Coordinates of C-alpha atoms in Angstrom, one line a residue:
M1 CA -29.2 23.4 -15.6
N2 CA -31.6 20.9 -14.2
R3 CA -28.7 18.5 -13.4
I4 CA -26.9 21.2 -11.4
V5 CA -30.0 21.8 -9.4
L6 CA -30.1 18.1 -8.7
F7 CA -26.5 18.1 -7.5
Y8 CA -27.3 21.0 -5.1
K9 CA -30.4 19.1 -3.8
L10 CA -28.2 16.0 -3.3
C11 CA -25.7 18.2 -1.5
W12 CA -28.4 19.6 0.8
K13 CA -29.5 16.0 1.7
F14 CA -25.9 15.0 2.2
L15 CA -25.3 17.9 4.6
Q16 CA -28.4 16.9 6.6
R17 CA -27.0 13.4 6.9
Y18 CA -23.3 14.0 7.4
F19 CA -22.5 17.6 8.4
L20 CA -22.7 17.1 12.2
E21 CA -20.5 14.0 12.0
Y22 CA -18.1 15.8 9.7
F23 CA -18.0 18.8 12.0
V24 CA -17.3 16.7 15.1
E25 CA -14.4 14.9 13.3
Y26 CA -13.0 18.1 11.8
I27 CA -13.2 20.4 14.8
K28 CA -10.9 18.3 17.0
P29 CA -7.7 18.6 14.7
F30 CA -8.7 22.2 13.8
L31 CA -8.7 23.3 17.5
L32 CA -5.5 21.4 18.2
F33 CA -3.9 23.1 15.2
C34 CA -5.0 26.5 16.5
L35 CA -3.8 25.7 20.0
S36 CA -0.4 24.6 18.8
L37 CA 0.2 28.0 17.3
I38 CA 0.2 29.7 20.7
F39 CA 4.0 29.2 21.1
I40 CA 4.9 31.1 17.9
P41 CA 4.0 34.7 19.1
L42 CA 5.6 33.8 22.5
C43 CA 9.0 33.2 20.8
K44 CA 9.9 36.9 20.9
F45 CA 9.8 36.8 24.7
S46 CA 12.1 33.9 25.3
P47 CA 14.2 31.4 23.3
V48 CA 12.6 28.7 25.5
F49 CA 9.3 29.2 23.6
A50 CA 11.2 28.8 20.3
I51 CA 12.2 25.4 21.5
F52 CA 8.6 24.6 22.3
A53 CA 7.6 25.9 18.9
F54 CA 10.1 23.6 17.2
L55 CA 9.3 20.5 19.3
I56 CA 5.6 20.9 19.6
T57 CA 4.1 23.3 17.1
I58 CA 5.7 21.9 14.0
P59 CA 4.9 18.2 14.6
V60 CA 1.4 19.0 15.8
C61 CA 0.7 21.3 12.9
C62 CA 1.9 18.6 10.4
Y63 CA -0.3 16.0 12.1
T64 CA -3.4 18.1 12.3
I65 CA -3.1 19.5 8.8
W66 CA -2.9 15.9 7.5
K67 CA -5.8 14.9 9.6
M68 CA -8.0 17.7 8.3
Y69 CA -6.9 16.9 4.8
L70 CA -7.8 13.3 5.3
I71 CA -11.2 14.2 6.8
N72 CA -12.0 16.4 3.8
Y73 CA -10.9 13.6 1.4
A74 CA -13.3 11.3 3.2
I75 CA -16.2 13.5 2.0
I76 CA -15.7 11.8 -1.4
P77 CA -16.3 8.2 -0.4
A78 CA -19.0 9.5 2.0
S79 CA -20.8 11.1 -1.0
Y80 CA -20.4 7.9 -3.0
I81 CA -21.8 5.8 -0.2
F82 CA -24.6 8.3 0.3
L83 CA -25.6 7.7 -3.4
K84 CA -25.2 3.9 -3.4
K85 CA -26.0 2.7 0.1
G86 CA -28.2 5.5 1.5
A87 CA -25.6 6.8 4.0
S88 CA -25.7 3.6 6.2
I89 CA -22.1 4.1 7.3
S90 CA -20.9 6.7 9.8
F91 CA -18.5 9.4 8.7
K92 CA -16.0 8.4 11.4
D93 CA -15.9 4.8 10.0
I94 CA -15.4 6.2 6.5
V95 CA -12.4 8.2 7.6
K96 CA -10.9 5.1 9.3
S97 CA -11.4 3.0 6.1
I98 CA -9.3 5.3 3.9
D99 CA -6.1 3.7 2.4
Q100 CA -3.7 6.4 3.6
K101 CA -0.6 4.9 2.0
S102 CA -2.2 4.9 -1.5
L103 CA -3.4 8.5 -1.0
I104 CA 0.0 9.6 0.2
S105 CA 1.6 8.0 -2.8
F106 CA -0.7 9.9 -5.2
L107 CA -0.2 13.1 -3.4
L108 CA 3.6 12.8 -3.6
F109 CA 3.2 12.2 -7.4
T110 CA 1.1 15.4 -7.7
F111 CA 3.6 17.3 -5.5
F112 CA 6.6 16.5 -7.7
L113 CA 4.5 17.0 -10.9
S114 CA 3.4 20.4 -9.6
L115 CA 7.0 21.3 -8.9
G116 CA 7.9 20.6 -12.5
V117 CA 5.0 22.5 -13.9
S118 CA 5.7 25.4 -11.5
F119 CA 9.3 25.6 -12.8
I120 CA 8.1 25.8 -16.4
F121 CA 5.6 28.6 -15.4
L122 CA 8.4 30.5 -13.6
L123 CA 10.5 30.4 -16.7
L124 CA 7.6 31.8 -18.7
F125 CA 7.0 34.5 -16.1
F126 CA 10.6 35.7 -16.4
A127 CA 10.5 35.5 -20.2
L128 CA 7.3 37.5 -20.5
Q129 CA 7.5 40.0 -17.6
N130 CA 8.3 42.9 -19.9
N131 CA 5.5 42.0 -22.2
M132 CA 2.4 42.9 -20.2
P133 CA -0.3 41.6 -22.7
A134 CA 1.4 38.2 -23.0
F135 CA 2.0 38.2 -19.2
F136 CA -1.7 38.6 -18.4
I137 CA -2.6 36.0 -21.0
L138 CA -0.2 33.6 -19.3
L139 CA -1.8 34.3 -15.9
I140 CA -5.3 33.6 -17.3
A141 CA -3.9 30.4 -19.0
I142 CA -2.5 29.3 -15.6
W143 CA -5.8 29.7 -13.9
V144 CA -7.6 27.9 -16.6
F145 CA -5.0 25.1 -16.4
L146 CA -5.1 24.8 -12.6
L147 CA -8.8 25.0 -11.8
P148 CA -10.0 21.6 -13.2
F149 CA -7.0 19.9 -11.5
C150 CA -7.5 21.6 -8.1
C151 CA -11.2 20.9 -8.1
L152 CA -11.2 17.3 -9.4
Y153 CA -7.9 15.6 -8.8
L154 CA -9.1 13.8 -5.6
Q155 CA -12.4 12.7 -7.2
A156 CA -10.4 11.4 -10.2
F157 CA -8.1 9.5 -7.8
Y158 CA -10.9 8.0 -5.8
F159 CA -12.8 6.7 -8.9
K160 CA -9.7 5.6 -10.8
K161 CA -9.9 2.2 -12.4
E162 CA -7.4 -0.5 -11.5
K163 CA -5.6 -0.3 -14.9
E164 CA -5.2 3.4 -14.8
N165 CA -2.0 5.1 -13.7
Y166 CA -1.5 8.5 -12.1
F167 CA -1.1 10.3 -15.5
D168 CA -4.5 8.9 -16.5
I169 CA -5.9 10.4 -13.3
I170 CA -4.5 13.8 -14.2
K171 CA -5.9 13.6 -17.7
K172 CA -9.3 12.8 -16.4
C173 CA -9.4 16.1 -14.5
Y174 CA -9.6 17.7 -17.9
S175 CA -11.4 15.2 -20.1
K176 CA -14.4 15.1 -17.8
V177 CA -14.9 18.8 -17.7
N178 CA -18.1 20.2 -19.3
M179 CA -20.3 23.3 -18.9
E180 CA -21.9 21.9 -15.7
C181 CA -18.5 21.7 -14.1
I182 CA -17.6 25.2 -15.1
L183 CA -20.9 26.5 -13.6
I184 CA -20.2 24.6 -10.4
I185 CA -16.8 26.2 -10.2
I186 CA -18.3 29.7 -10.8
S187 CA -20.9 29.1 -8.1
Y188 CA -18.2 28.0 -5.7
A189 CA -16.2 31.1 -6.4
I190 CA -19.3 33.4 -5.9
L191 CA -20.3 31.7 -2.7
S192 CA -16.8 31.9 -1.3
I193 CA -16.7 35.6 -1.9
I194 CA -20.1 36.1 -0.3
A195 CA -19.0 34.0 2.7
N196 CA -16.0 36.2 3.2
I197 CA -18.2 39.3 3.2
I198 CA -20.5 38.1 5.9
P199 CA -19.1 39.1 9.3
I200 CA -18.5 36.7 12.3
I201 CA -19.8 33.6 10.6
S202 CA -17.5 33.9 7.5
I203 CA -14.8 31.7 9.1
F204 CA -17.3 29.0 10.1
I205 CA -18.8 28.9 6.5
S206 CA -15.4 29.0 4.8
V207 CA -13.7 26.4 7.0
F208 CA -16.6 24.0 7.8
V209 CA -19.5 24.4 5.4
L210 CA -18.1 25.2 1.9
P211 CA -15.6 22.3 1.8
I212 CA -18.1 19.6 2.6
A213 CA -20.7 21.2 0.4
F214 CA -18.6 21.6 -2.8
I215 CA -16.5 18.4 -2.4
S216 CA -19.8 16.5 -2.3
I217 CA -21.2 18.5 -5.3
F218 CA -18.1 17.8 -7.3
T219 CA -18.2 14.2 -6.4
F220 CA -21.9 13.8 -7.4
W221 CA -21.0 15.6 -10.7
Y222 CA -17.9 13.5 -11.3
Y223 CA -19.8 10.2 -10.6
S224 CA -22.4 11.2 -13.2
R225 CA -19.5 11.6 -15.7
L226 CA -17.8 8.2 -15.1
D227 CA -19.1 6.6 -18.3
K228 CA -18.7 9.7 -20.4

């Protein structure tokens, strides 16, 4: 429990150092993404707007979603730099330093792997849909299977050793898990629920605060497990 408190303290210091820089980087593609969606509701008034939606909205959405994803991924190296070098590098420079080709290659691997796993789960769904107890057990098993991967796959990728392949990265999402990780996941779920209850500021917290907070916490935790 003391280690979890330490991770949260590190997270608070990390937010003090990097949140403003992160926000400035993230808000630009976020607003551009929101602005690009303006043509979609206008499509019902004229086919011309549908053309704009196709030519502008789709490319801009793809670009901004990737940019926001990249910025969130940059929280991981920023957290590591914060630990090792005292946050001497700006967040903007960290984003620029990311090897996007390597990241895209890994994401394509996880995408096709997810398609295969999803196909297996769909077959199980259809096979068990008339057996409710088994169906609910399957749902629970899917969540238990997915959570470590969803929370840790980018940390496992960033800290991968040169000799490790992508399957080794996936395995580490599960081999590193301990009770500390489970408690962090639970705390993330609780804070996400609370954030959605709070009016007005819930979007700000969910979009801008929780990602940087918990990506950094998971990174601090994962780094502490590297030799385990």
